[in-house]
Amino acid sequence: LIQLASCGKSSSIRSFQDPCISDARVVLDLIDAIKPNVIDHSLIKSDGSLDSNMENAKYAITCGRKIGAKIYALPEDIVEVKPKMVMTVFACLMARDYMPDMRESAAAPVTPMMS
């Protein structure tokens, strides 16, 4: 995750099984590194509860899709740290980062949908 380090993010993972993935903050940091100012940091929850982690994961997937990544994983896949699905999330975000025509397509912060 060189992208995170080069953008001054302190979050990191050791593998796609790393328990720190469950709160989705590293995914949100990667999205923020790919497309700055898309993430509204006031919406990120940090209490570590299952509900907060699920909200963060939903927000991460929404933001990833908003910037043009073709993410098909579910929030549960991130919260439960399913390694193969987590890997696809990162792969989709990295693929989106390498598509030059997508780099300027999304600029506004993403707000969660109220259900």
PDB file of C-alpha atoms in Angstrom:
ATOM      1  CA  LEU A   1       0.000   0.000   0.000  1.00  0.00           C
ATOM      2  CA  ILE A   2       2.572   2.403  -1.187  1.00  0.00           C
ATOM      3  CA  GLN A   3      -0.260   4.737  -2.206  1.00  0.00           C
ATOM      4  CA  LEU A   4      -1.160   5.299   1.465  1.00  0.00           C
ATOM      5  CA  ALA A   5       2.403   6.019   2.553  1.00  0.00           C
ATOM      6  CA  SER A   6       3.043   8.413  -0.318  1.00  0.00           C
ATOM      7  CA  CYS A   7      -0.052  10.429   0.641  1.00  0.00           C
ATOM      8  CA  GLY A   8       0.880  10.724   4.302  1.00  0.00           C
ATOM      9  CA  LYS A   9      -1.625   8.161   5.582  1.00  0.00           C
ATOM     10  CA  SER A  10      -0.538   6.233   8.668  1.00  0.00           C
ATOM     11  CA  SER A  11      -2.857   3.260   8.206  1.00  0.00           C
ATOM     12  CA  SER A  12      -1.454   0.034   6.818  1.00  0.00           C
ATOM     13  CA  ILE A  13      -2.198  -3.671   6.632  1.00  0.00           C
ATOM     14  CA  ARG A  14       0.085  -6.691   6.843  1.00  0.00           C
ATOM     15  CA  SER A  15      -2.160  -8.986   4.813  1.00  0.00           C
ATOM     16  CA  PHE A  16      -5.698  -9.217   3.512  1.00  0.00           C
ATOM     17  CA  GLN A  17      -6.509 -11.084   6.753  1.00  0.00           C
ATOM     18  CA  ASP A  18      -5.368  -8.243   9.010  1.00  0.00           C
ATOM     19  CA  PRO A  19      -8.039  -7.603  11.685  1.00  0.00           C
ATOM     20  CA  CYS A  20      -7.560  -3.825  11.395  1.00  0.00           C
ATOM     21  CA  ILE A  21      -9.421  -3.999   8.063  1.00  0.00           C
ATOM     22  CA  SER A  22     -12.698  -4.677   9.897  1.00  0.00           C
ATOM     23  CA  ASP A  23     -13.335  -0.993  10.688  1.00  0.00           C
ATOM     24  CA  ALA A  24     -12.852  -0.061   6.981  1.00  0.00           C
ATOM     25  CA  ARG A  25     -10.643   2.904   7.850  1.00  0.00           C
ATOM     26  CA  VAL A  26      -7.756   1.635   5.742  1.00  0.00           C
ATOM     27  CA  VAL A  27     -10.133   1.312   2.772  1.00  0.00           C
ATOM     28  CA  LEU A  28     -11.372   4.854   3.353  1.00  0.00           C
ATOM     29  CA  ASP A  29      -7.774   6.083   3.597  1.00  0.00           C
ATOM     30  CA  LEU A  30      -6.936   4.414   0.288  1.00  0.00           C
ATOM     31  CA  ILE A  31      -9.939   6.044  -1.370  1.00  0.00           C
ATOM     32  CA  ASP A  32      -8.870   9.395   0.082  1.00  0.00           C
ATOM     33  CA  ALA A  33      -5.340   8.834  -1.251  1.00  0.00           C
ATOM     34  CA  ILE A  34      -6.672   8.006  -4.721  1.00  0.00           C
ATOM     35  CA  LYS A  35      -9.154  10.881  -4.841  1.00  0.00           C
ATOM     36  CA  PRO A  36      -8.583  13.535  -2.154  1.00  0.00           C
ATOM     37  CA  ASN A  37     -11.578  15.362  -0.658  1.00  0.00           C
ATOM     38  CA  VAL A  38     -14.106  12.657  -1.542  1.00  0.00           C
ATOM     39  CA  ILE A  39     -14.258  11.287   2.006  1.00  0.00           C
ATOM     40  CA  ASP A  40     -16.135  13.306   4.624  1.00  0.00           C
ATOM     41  CA  HIS A  41     -14.061  12.402   7.685  1.00  0.00           C
ATOM     42  CA  SER A  42     -16.790  13.563  10.069  1.00  0.00           C
ATOM     43  CA  LEU A  43     -18.854  10.549   8.944  1.00  0.00           C
ATOM     44  CA  ILE A  44     -16.208   7.975   9.879  1.00  0.00           C
ATOM     45  CA  LYS A  45     -16.966   6.255  13.166  1.00  0.00           C
ATOM     46  CA  SER A  46     -14.134   5.180  15.447  1.00  0.00           C
ATOM     47  CA  ASP A  47     -15.697   3.428  18.435  1.00  0.00           C
ATOM     48  CA  GLY A  48     -14.958  -0.051  17.037  1.00  0.00           C
ATOM     49  CA  SER A  49     -18.458  -1.441  17.522  1.00  0.00           C
ATOM     50  CA  LEU A  50     -19.892  -3.834  14.962  1.00  0.00           C
ATOM     51  CA  ASP A  51     -22.500  -1.251  13.928  1.00  0.00           C
ATOM     52  CA  SER A  52     -19.884   1.481  13.478  1.00  0.00           C
ATOM     53  CA  ASN A  53     -17.652  -0.828  11.480  1.00  0.00           C
ATOM     54  CA  MET A  54     -20.594  -1.754   9.258  1.00  0.00           C
ATOM     55  CA  GLU A  55     -21.445   1.922   8.674  1.00  0.00           C
ATOM     56  CA  ASN A  56     -17.813   2.654   7.800  1.00  0.00           C
ATOM     57  CA  ALA A  57     -17.731  -0.305   5.398  1.00  0.00           C
ATOM     58  CA  LYS A  58     -20.946   0.826   3.702  1.00  0.00           C
ATOM     59  CA  TYR A  59     -19.546   4.329   3.372  1.00  0.00           C
ATOM     60  CA  ALA A  60     -16.248   2.991   1.986  1.00  0.00           C
ATOM     61  CA  ILE A  61     -18.018   0.934  -0.671  1.00  0.00           C
ATOM     62  CA  THR A  62     -20.255   3.874  -1.586  1.00  0.00           C
ATOM     63  CA  CYS A  63     -17.255   6.197  -1.888  1.00  0.00           C
ATOM     64  CA  GLY A  64     -15.306   3.644  -3.897  1.00  0.00           C
ATOM     65  CA  ARG A  65     -18.159   3.308  -6.347  1.00  0.00           C
ATOM     66  CA  LYS A  66     -18.583   7.085  -6.471  1.00  0.00           C
ATOM     67  CA  ILE A  67     -15.005   7.529  -7.680  1.00  0.00           C
ATOM     68  CA  GLY A  68     -15.556   4.906 -10.366  1.00  0.00           C
ATOM     69  CA  ALA A  69     -14.268   1.668  -8.830  1.00  0.00           C
ATOM     70  CA  LYS A  70     -16.253  -1.428  -9.784  1.00  0.00           C
ATOM     71  CA  ILE A  71     -16.588  -2.775  -6.232  1.00  0.00           C
ATOM     72  CA  TYR A  72     -18.917  -5.742  -5.901  1.00  0.00           C
ATOM     73  CA  ALA A  73     -18.000  -6.786  -2.354  1.00  0.00           C
ATOM     74  CA  LEU A  74     -20.485  -6.335   0.458  1.00  0.00           C
ATOM     75  CA  PRO A  75     -19.913  -4.349   3.668  1.00  0.00           C
ATOM     76  CA  GLU A  76     -20.032  -7.647   5.560  1.00  0.00           C
ATOM     77  CA  ASP A  77     -17.039  -8.864   3.558  1.00  0.00           C
ATOM     78  CA  ILE A  78     -14.954  -5.992   4.916  1.00  0.00           C
ATOM     79  CA  VAL A  79     -16.251  -6.174   8.497  1.00  0.00           C
ATOM     80  CA  GLU A  80     -15.785  -9.960   8.637  1.00  0.00           C
ATOM     81  CA  VAL A  81     -12.372  -9.565   6.927  1.00  0.00           C
ATOM     82  CA  LYS A  82     -12.973 -12.142   4.208  1.00  0.00           C
ATOM     83  CA  PRO A  83      -9.491 -12.163   2.621  1.00  0.00           C
ATOM     84  CA  LYS A  84     -10.480 -12.895  -0.972  1.00  0.00           C
ATOM     85  CA  MET A  85     -13.220 -10.284  -0.999  1.00  0.00           C
ATOM     86  CA  VAL A  86     -11.025  -7.721   0.771  1.00  0.00           C
ATOM     87  CA  MET A  87      -8.379  -8.351  -1.881  1.00  0.00           C
ATOM     88  CA  THR A  88     -10.946  -7.633  -4.606  1.00  0.00           C
ATOM     89  CA  VAL A  89     -11.865  -4.330  -2.941  1.00  0.00           C
ATOM     90  CA  PHE A  90      -8.223  -3.250  -2.959  1.00  0.00           C
ATOM     91  CA  ALA A  91      -7.737  -4.551  -6.507  1.00  0.00           C
ATOM     92  CA  CYS A  92     -10.788  -2.634  -7.746  1.00  0.00           C
ATOM     93  CA  LEU A  93      -9.559   0.564  -6.099  1.00  0.00           C
ATOM     94  CA  MET A  94      -6.062   0.101  -7.501  1.00  0.00           C
ATOM     95  CA  ALA A  95      -7.462  -0.596 -10.972  1.00  0.00           C
ATOM     96  CA  ARG A  96      -9.533   2.571 -10.746  1.00  0.00           C
ATOM     97  CA  ASP A  97      -6.428   4.531  -9.771  1.00  0.00           C
ATOM     98  CA  TYR A  98      -4.662   3.355 -12.938  1.00  0.00           C
ATOM     99  CA  MET A  99      -7.470   4.454 -15.267  1.00  0.00           C
ATOM    100  CA  PRO A 100      -6.370   7.944 -16.357  1.00  0.00           C
ATOM    101  CA  ASP A 101      -9.761   9.022 -17.719  1.00  0.00           C
ATOM    102  CA  MET A 102     -11.399   8.304 -14.340  1.00  0.00           C
ATOM    103  CA  ARG A 103      -9.088  10.473 -12.254  1.00  0.00           C
ATOM    104  CA  GLU A 104     -11.160  13.644 -12.459  1.00  0.00           C
ATOM    105  CA  SER A 105     -14.678  12.206 -12.616  1.00  0.00           C
ATOM    106  CA  ALA A 106     -15.717  12.555  -8.964  1.00  0.00           C
ATOM    107  CA  ALA A 107     -14.976  15.593  -6.838  1.00  0.00           C
ATOM    108  CA  ALA A 108     -17.771  16.178  -4.326  1.00  0.00           C
ATOM    109  CA  PRO A 109     -17.772  14.499  -0.902  1.00  0.00           C
ATOM    110  CA  VAL A 110     -20.038  11.489  -0.645  1.00  0.00           C
ATOM    111  CA  THR A 111     -22.872  11.568   1.873  1.00  0.00           C
ATOM    112  CA  PRO A 112     -24.482   8.359   3.139  1.00  0.00           C
ATOM    113  CA  MET A 113     -27.963   7.388   2.041  1.00  0.00           C
ATOM    114  CA  MET A 114     -30.500   7.457   4.838  1.00  0.00           C
ATOM    115  CA  SER A 115     -32.540   4.290   5.149  1.00  0.00           C
TER     116      SER A 115
END
